């Protein structure tokens, strides 16, 4: 039963198939067949799924029949049904046949039906069995699609519409294969190639088979019937990917592939799409795909990407941090890259093989990628590939030539070489195994490269950068071997000089590497390393020709503070690390001395110092001295901290601190004597260097170190005293003073014998004895001798060895000194005497003598002191020590003389007076003499009575309160000196509180120095307090004086007390001069008790404005250290006022308040947060106060308060702040306005930062924008007079536009765009307008400048901001923008704004057309007015905008616009308006081609007429429009009636240019239609042409006449049927030939000949002769007249015109004869006349006229021969032509000059041939005679071509 059932089913199915087959077979038409297939084809193919073979075979048989029937392309197939069936069936055979018919029928469907199939094709494609075929169908449909505008509502729903929203796998499938399709090259496989062998970059063979199925060969052929054009498909794919159908992450890869395509059409689309989004480059899958594309995949045979795509991929990977983690792929990328360098491989001629530009770009991009990976990649991962990569980079550089290139490198090669160096440094930084290997080979290589690579200065910069990358890595090297090698390398590099040849390298150094070496030493070696410091010292001695930064870097390395700045402490390397320890003095000394000077025999021996290292040697001695002292003070109570002033502090404590000096002395006592002696010997060598000139600070250092050394050390150097003679006599006073002191120290030692000492004294006494005779350098020697003997005697006294010298030796010296002091007028000698008296007085040498001359000395010193002689002042004070055991009258007299010096104005002198007073009053107890005693031992101190100091102190305290400014100033300084030098004495301790009061009084002075004296004095008083309770009392008095809580030590103040200088604080009505301004600080607090406290403070207003009072010595230090009740710090109401006063306009007040703030507020941030509301409320109140200073300070204070704080902190105040800011911006005082602008800048900067931080969607940003944008758009900002304010406003606005979100910015877009458009003109420099007006002076035109102005507007940042705003528009904001834009367009006054407006319209049309469409008509109406601007560039820009707008406008408005252009062209009197019309029509055709095509009926006729305009710019515009839109002459026929009608309407125009254009247009119609003209067309054209030809001649009318003749030739049927028309034509031609316009007649003659040939019905020969003969006669007569040099015929243009006229006239004579229309007699008569005319004219013609004659004769002879059978003339007998006539014609031809051009001779020969044939046909008997003429001509002819033609003539003549 089952078998029977199957058979029945099979039979049933076969029956059904048979019926279908019958119906198909009986279909008698294609239409019927199409209908049947639409119904039965899909079910028929479904039967292929049958289980029965017979059924399947039957279906296949029917399909074969169908295939035969459906070959006509007009038959449509049911593609949609077949496609649905194909996707739903599971049977392969059914799918195969479905796809066959789908592919066959798809191309037959209309475009709309094909595109409607796309959703069906896309749906489920990722799961489809025949995905390849379906994908192929998709590619065939894509080019037909029109995608909606990006960002439009249609674009946003496109993904959903196409069915890709739900199933993302389909989208992923599509973008994958789209990418592969884009990677296909333009030239694909041939059919003969095996598919398995086909590989393309980025596409595997299997993938190619998917795209180009083997069963469909050559599917991509260029012009297929059903195949694909790959270029079009790629472009369609790119457009599809750019649409809303795909997400950004999906479309990125295929668009990236497309952007690398060589076809700019494709790459431009992709680049534009890629710019619209930022892909997430940190996705692992994306990075893997990029690497696969770049490298290719071996497993599936996919080749690496092309070079262009590799560059794109590398550029993308260079933005991804995740990409740097794929070290294996990175290594492969690098291996591929280095495998394709192709450089430094010389050919047989030794030249370098050049790479292409593309390869260079790829290598450059590879370098950039390596750079990115080296900088951003994880160090651990990078270190694995770094060694190999570094080696490859080194090989690459060395392949080019190393250390210097052996070849001439191109710019790209140099750039790559430099990048390679940089990469080596970056990679080595993360690869210690390469960088820190024991031998440091890489470092050596880089240093040698820097020294010897001569490729260019840019390469040196790259090597420097590479060294900089590894600079800090060597600090981690703990291996002694590495560190020692490093020091060896750096030391060697410091010895290399440019130009020096290094044997180990074999090259000459190009540049010094010292700077790089010093940098390495400072960052790679510890501060304690003596080699590193030696390198720094070498750098400090660099010559002036070397780099300044080298010296600076050397000093940085020596300075421990800057060393720490270069190598900042960290957790791994704390500040107490050995890295920062000072070098050991002994090692440092040995290393530096051995390098900079010759070897010494013993420790104290003198050294040989080279001139080249002298500077470094000096710095080395100084540095060793600092290290010695620093280490001596280290780990003691006197230890110093390392800061920027560490050296100055060290010098200070060494000079002035007694405890520190004792510590140093003790340190030196326990130091190895050999080291100390070596140092002293080195410094002494510097002292006597260059014959006593001295070297740097060496003399001073030697004396300084000797003063700390024991006698044992000094004794060992005593023998060197004799060698100081040259230095003692030096011309350098500093060297002399130090040398004489050194001499005193050495010569007074115990090892120096008495005889030696006496000899020294005698020698120098003899030198002093000649003081009166000394001049010039001898005075300096006397000066040195005086100091030498005085230092010797004083040091003998200090050592208690003076008794060894007899009084008889001492007394003469004292007498000489007295005489020199009293009698000498030379300042040098007087100064030496003063210094000698000081030394002898302090040492007690003078005290032993009877000083009878004391009064003279005192008077002399006093007189010199009055002249501000500092040495005399000190000597006067020191001289007082001689009289402590005598009556105090002398010392009192001395003190009085010193006190009388207060009249001296120099402040520095008063410090010397103070020091002298301290010695005079306290003797050796004065701290000023700490450094005066410079030998080992103790001095016998002689103290003055205590009353001397007490009285002096009493007097000075009194004088400090005086009203005399000079005395007050001097007394304050003296009091400061007394407290400083004598503060430890009881006499001063008991007066410290009074001293404090005195110093407080000084703070109110207006002199800054007096204020600083008071401030410093207060600090000293505090420091000198020994009793803690007394310190507390002193602090209480101090603070009480300022707050009014204690005794008022600062004095009183009245209402009239002047607080400020007049005019210092102007208010408008005068200036503030009383205390009330300062008192406001207290009164505003609101606490009466605080007001009282601040009243006494206000009485000392200068304190608050004093720089000194709160400087580094001042009150802030005391307040910070005090431990009082802290009243001020607890008064919370003080903070708002104090905070504001920190921003007071007076800088002194600012500094003072900042110091108080710093003293009271330990944690400013916490304090401000705590009192934020109080501070803000106070500032918002005072910002609108009455006083300008308060308003200004409040603005600055608010700006500081809100800066850096979150909006939430001050959000409640933001409205009030902005409101106040707006008010203060209009302040009457400029400084207040500027402060307000500063506040606004701060607020707007906060907005910008919040936008940059990604807060654009938050309510916070929207709130801030609501305040800031109205301000920025206000006249106070964008239209401010101050350029900096305006610039700030614009910059800020642009930043906000760039960062802001559409939602927050959209409400402001209309105002923003309007303002920015207006500013485009306002911001243009006035110089541009000047250049525009004077363009001719600069060799430019106004239009050229305007073009550049327009281009600058289009590329300006403001225009970018405007376009960004346009992208954010919606319907509501577009409505507002339309009004704003219209207003700006109407109000625009200059080019930038006008051009900007048109640019906005263009952008809106192209990017937001759906929003602009409702307003397009109104904007077009407005543009009609604006296009008539006087500026051509503006007009053209507006015309272009109108062209874009026609895309969106209604049909009626477009028609009006075209009519507007016509009106401007035909009716306007201004020529510029015709250009405007041309610009407008061209813009419409270019930017809205569809609308233009739709309006062709009214636009093209106008264009056709206007393109014949006589003005070239107008003509060019319309001609381009015509060429772009018309493909052939048939278009003229299509619109002929409209063209003729339009031209005819304006033929009678009063403006010649229009009249002529219309006439030429009608002529052009004739020219275009002549080849296919019929009678109907001719009848339509003739009335217009007739009207055109009539009228007088004008330039260009010859074209009309030529068209007229062409019309006659083309319309023969028409005029034959119209006799009147034919007659009228003849009349017109002869009217035109008789016109007197010579230029016109030239062409009219030719036209006459053409007319005569065209009118075969007429013989015009005689009429032409009658017309032309006078013309020829006139031309001949003119030629004779031309012999007169003054004749106008001599004008070259007239001469050329006459020659052309003669040529055309002669040619026309012969062409006018019509054998068909004349009798034999007429012909012979006319020929005879023509021959006569020709013979007469030949003597007056040039060769060109002869050419015209010969051409005419050729035409006539050929005509006679060819038409003889059709005309009335018979040529069968010689009687038909007279022999005489033919002979005359022969004579015209054969007789002529032989120097004619070849073409003329050839034409003449052709004429001879024609005449010979004519004569032969007539049986002329003289042919053999003519033959001899031809032979003669043949012998004279030099042209082979002409001789051949003559042979032909001869053959005719000799023919029987």
GROMACS .gro file of C-alpha atoms in nm, residues 1054-1261:
model
  208
 1054UNK     CA    1   4.560  11.119   6.699
 1055UNK     CA    2   4.290  11.169   6.443
 1056UNK     CA    3   4.530  11.370   6.227
 1057UNK     CA    4   4.805  11.107   6.231
 1058UNK     CA    5   4.914  11.047   5.875
 1059UNK     CA    6   4.903  10.682   5.791
 1060UNK     CA    7   4.972  10.689   5.419
 1061UNK     CA    8   5.164  10.907   5.181
 1062UNK     CA    9   4.942  11.166   5.015
 1063UNK     CA   10   4.808  11.025   4.688
 1064UNK     CA   11   4.904  10.669   4.769
 1065UNK     CA   12   4.540  10.567   4.813
 1066UNK     CA   13   4.327  10.801   4.597
 1067UNK     CA   14   3.953  10.796   4.646
 1068UNK     CA   15   3.841  11.048   4.389
 1069UNK     CA   16   3.792  11.338   4.631
 1070UNK     CA   17   4.145  11.331   4.761
 1071UNK     CA   18   4.343  11.056   4.930
 1072UNK     CA   19   4.326  10.852   5.248
 1073UNK     CA   20   4.576  10.984   5.500
 1074UNK     CA   21   4.425  10.905   5.843
 1075UNK     CA   22   4.395  10.594   6.054
 1076UNK     CA   23   4.025  10.529   5.984
 1077UNK     CA   24   4.083  10.293   5.692
 1078UNK     CA   25   4.289  10.054   5.898
 1079UNK     CA   26   4.051  10.083   6.193
 1080UNK     CA   27   3.772   9.950   5.970
 1081UNK     CA   28   3.929   9.607   6.005
 1082UNK     CA   29   3.832   9.610   6.371
 1083UNK     CA   30   3.505   9.799   6.340
 1084UNK     CA   31   3.361   9.561   6.080
 1085UNK     CA   32   3.399   9.270   6.319
 1086UNK     CA   33   3.124   9.418   6.537
 1087UNK     CA   34   3.286   9.350   6.873
 1088UNK     CA   35   3.335   9.680   7.067
 1089UNK     CA   36   3.613   9.531   7.273
 1090UNK     CA   37   3.785   9.422   6.956
 1091UNK     CA   38   3.741   9.770   6.815
 1092UNK     CA   39   3.924   9.904   7.120
 1093UNK     CA   40   4.195   9.646   7.080
 1094UNK     CA   41   4.252   9.738   6.719
 1095UNK     CA   42   4.255  10.113   6.781
 1096UNK     CA   43   4.607  10.100   6.917
 1097UNK     CA   44   4.693   9.873   6.632
 1098UNK     CA   45   4.560  10.129   6.390
 1099UNK     CA   46   4.791  10.390   6.535
 1100UNK     CA   47   5.078  10.198   6.380
 1101UNK     CA   48   4.935  10.157   6.034
 1102UNK     CA   49   5.279  10.128   5.881
 1103UNK     CA   50   5.317   9.799   6.062
 1104UNK     CA   51   5.042   9.646   5.853
 1105UNK     CA   52   5.179   9.781   5.529
 1106UNK     CA   53   5.539   9.718   5.619
 1107UNK     CA   54   5.727   9.457   5.425
 1108UNK     CA   55   5.984   9.436   5.698
 1109UNK     CA   56   5.751   9.401   5.993
 1110UNK     CA   57   5.620   9.069   5.871
 1111UNK     CA   58   5.918   8.961   5.667
 1112UNK     CA   59   6.157   8.682   5.740
 1113UNK     CA   60   6.283   8.861   6.052
 1114UNK     CA   61   5.948   8.998   6.167
 1115UNK     CA   62   5.645   8.968   6.382
 1116UNK     CA   63   5.499   8.665   6.215
 1117UNK     CA   64   5.784   8.452   6.347
 1118UNK     CA   65   5.728   8.579   6.698
 1119UNK     CA   66   5.352   8.529   6.678
 1120UNK     CA   67   5.404   8.177   6.548
 1121UNK     CA   68   5.642   8.091   6.830
 1122UNK     CA   69   5.446   8.256   7.110
 1123UNK     CA   70   5.266   8.059   7.378
 1124UNK     CA   71   5.026   8.329   7.494
 1125UNK     CA   72   4.654   8.303   7.542
 1126UNK     CA   73   4.587   8.301   7.168
 1127UNK     CA   74   4.317   8.562   7.170
 1128UNK     CA   75   4.351   8.642   6.801
 1129UNK     CA   76   4.345   8.282   6.690
 1130UNK     CA   77   4.024   8.223   6.886
 1131UNK     CA   78   3.840   8.523   6.748
 1132UNK     CA   79   3.634   8.363   6.470
 1133UNK     CA   80   3.502   8.696   6.344
 1134UNK     CA   81   3.853   8.789   6.247
 1135UNK     CA   82   3.886   8.526   5.974
 1136UNK     CA   83   3.649   8.679   5.717
 1137UNK     CA   84   3.814   9.020   5.751
 1138UNK     CA   85   4.165   8.883   5.759
 1139UNK     CA   86   4.089   8.663   5.457
 1140UNK     CA   87   3.974   8.964   5.256
 1141UNK     CA   88   4.264   9.182   5.362
 1142UNK     CA   89   4.501   8.921   5.220
 1143UNK     CA   90   4.386   9.049   4.879
 1144UNK     CA   91   4.407   9.420   4.953
 1145UNK     CA   92   4.520   9.629   4.652
 1146UNK     CA   93   4.814   9.757   4.852
 1147UNK     CA   94   5.087   9.493   4.810
 1148UNK     CA   95   5.240   9.578   5.144
 1149UNK     CA   96   4.910   9.517   5.320
 1150UNK     CA   97   4.878   9.191   5.130
 1151UNK     CA   98   5.215   9.070   5.247
 1152UNK     CA   99   5.148   9.173   5.603
 1153UNK     CA  100   4.809   9.006   5.621
 1154UNK     CA  101   4.943   8.691   5.458
 1155UNK     CA  102   5.211   8.673   5.725
 1156UNK     CA  103   4.956   8.716   6.002
 1157UNK     CA  104   4.733   8.456   5.836
 1158UNK     CA  105   5.023   8.213   5.814
 1159UNK     CA  106   5.111   8.277   6.178
 1160UNK     CA  107   4.758   8.227   6.310
 1161UNK     CA  108   4.625   7.962   6.071
 1162UNK     CA  109   4.816   7.638   6.082
 1163UNK     CA  110   4.581   7.449   5.846
 1164UNK     CA  111   4.441   7.701   5.596
 1165UNK     CA  112   4.228   7.450   5.406
 1166UNK     CA  113   4.052   7.323   5.716
 1167UNK     CA  114   4.004   7.673   5.856
 1168UNK     CA  115   3.852   7.802   5.532
 1169UNK     CA  116   3.621   7.502   5.511
 1170UNK     CA  117   3.512   7.561   5.869
 1171UNK     CA  118   3.439   7.930   5.823
 1172UNK     CA  119   3.344   7.915   5.454
 1173UNK     CA  120   2.992   8.046   5.499
 1174UNK     CA  121   3.101   8.335   5.720
 1175UNK     CA  122   3.375   8.433   5.477
 1176UNK     CA  123   3.146   8.414   5.175
 1177UNK     CA  124   2.868   8.611   5.338
 1178UNK     CA  125   3.112   8.882   5.439
 1179UNK     CA  126   3.264   8.899   5.090
 1180UNK     CA  127   2.927   8.915   4.917
 1181UNK     CA  128   2.842   9.207   5.142
 1182UNK     CA  129   3.167   9.394   5.092
 1183UNK     CA  130   3.196   9.334   4.717
 1184UNK     CA  131   2.931   9.601   4.671
 1185UNK     CA  132   3.072   9.830   4.938
 1186UNK     CA  133   3.150  10.200   4.909
 1187UNK     CA  134   3.527  10.175   4.907
 1188UNK     CA  135   3.693  10.063   4.587
 1189UNK     CA  136   3.972   9.889   4.771
 1190UNK     CA  137   3.723   9.673   4.953
 1191UNK     CA  138   3.536   9.590   4.634
 1192UNK     CA  139   3.857   9.499   4.455
 1193UNK     CA  140   3.982   9.288   4.744
 1194UNK     CA  141   3.646   9.112   4.769
 1195UNK     CA  142   3.655   9.014   4.401
 1196UNK     CA  143   3.999   8.862   4.436
 1197UNK     CA  144   3.904   8.694   4.764
 1198UNK     CA  145   3.592   8.528   4.619
 1199UNK     CA  146   3.793   8.406   4.322
 1200UNK     CA  147   4.043   8.246   4.556
 1201UNK     CA  148   3.770   8.110   4.780
 1202UNK     CA  149   3.579   7.921   4.512
 1203UNK     CA  150   3.883   7.811   4.315
 1204UNK     CA  151   3.938   7.438   4.343
 1205UNK     CA  152   3.631   7.378   4.557
 1206UNK     CA  153   3.332   7.165   4.452
 1207UNK     CA  154   3.025   7.345   4.332
 1208UNK     CA  155   2.822   7.197   4.614
 1209UNK     CA  156   3.024   7.406   4.856
 1210UNK     CA  157   2.912   7.738   4.710
 1211UNK     CA  158   2.615   7.644   4.496
 1212UNK     CA  159   2.380   7.835   4.723
 1213UNK     CA  160   2.581   8.150   4.663
 1214UNK     CA  161   2.640   8.112   4.289
 1215UNK     CA  162   2.350   8.337   4.184
 1216UNK     CA  163   2.456   8.610   4.420
 1217UNK     CA  164   2.819   8.581   4.308
 1218UNK     CA  165   2.728   8.616   3.942
 1219UNK     CA  166   2.492   8.904   4.013
 1220UNK     CA  167   2.756   9.086   4.212
 1221UNK     CA  168   3.015   9.012   3.943
 1222UNK     CA  169   2.798   9.170   3.675
 1223UNK     CA  170   2.756   9.481   3.884
 1224UNK     CA  171   3.122   9.518   3.969
 1225UNK     CA  172   3.222   9.462   3.607
 1226UNK     CA  173   3.071   9.803   3.543
 1227UNK     CA  174   3.261   9.964   3.830
 1228UNK     CA  175   3.385  10.320   3.787
 1229UNK     CA  176   3.740  10.219   3.877
 1230UNK     CA  177   3.940  10.019   3.628
 1231UNK     CA  178   4.130   9.808   3.879
 1232UNK     CA  179   3.801   9.695   4.032
 1233UNK     CA  180   3.671   9.601   3.689
 1234UNK     CA  181   3.986   9.399   3.624
 1235UNK     CA  182   3.949   9.223   3.958
 1236UNK     CA  183   3.588   9.145   3.872
 1237UNK     CA  184   3.703   9.005   3.539
 1238UNK     CA  185   3.950   8.789   3.727
 1239UNK     CA  186   3.666   8.656   3.939
 1240UNK     CA  187   3.461   8.581   3.632
 1241UNK     CA  188   3.758   8.405   3.474
 1242UNK     CA  189   3.782   8.183   3.778
 1243UNK     CA  190   3.413   8.099   3.765
 1244UNK     CA  191   3.419   8.022   3.395
 1245UNK     CA  192   3.735   7.817   3.432
 1246UNK     CA  193   3.549   7.608   3.686
 1247UNK     CA  194   3.277   7.549   3.430
 1248UNK     CA  195   3.527   7.446   3.165
 1249UNK     CA  196   3.703   7.208   3.402
 1250UNK     CA  197   3.377   7.046   3.498
 1251UNK     CA  198   3.294   6.996   3.133
 1252UNK     CA  199   3.636   6.849   3.065
 1253UNK     CA  200   3.590   6.613   3.357
 1254UNK     CA  201   3.291   6.459   3.184
 1255UNK     CA  202   3.018   6.622   3.387
 1256UNK     CA  203   2.835   6.756   3.083
 1257UNK     CA  204   2.514   6.572   3.157
 1258UNK     CA  205   2.497   6.663   3.519
 1259UNK     CA  206   2.272   6.922   3.667
 1260UNK     CA  207   2.578   7.093   3.806
 1261UNK     CA  208   2.713   7.182   3.466
   0.00000   0.00000   0.00000
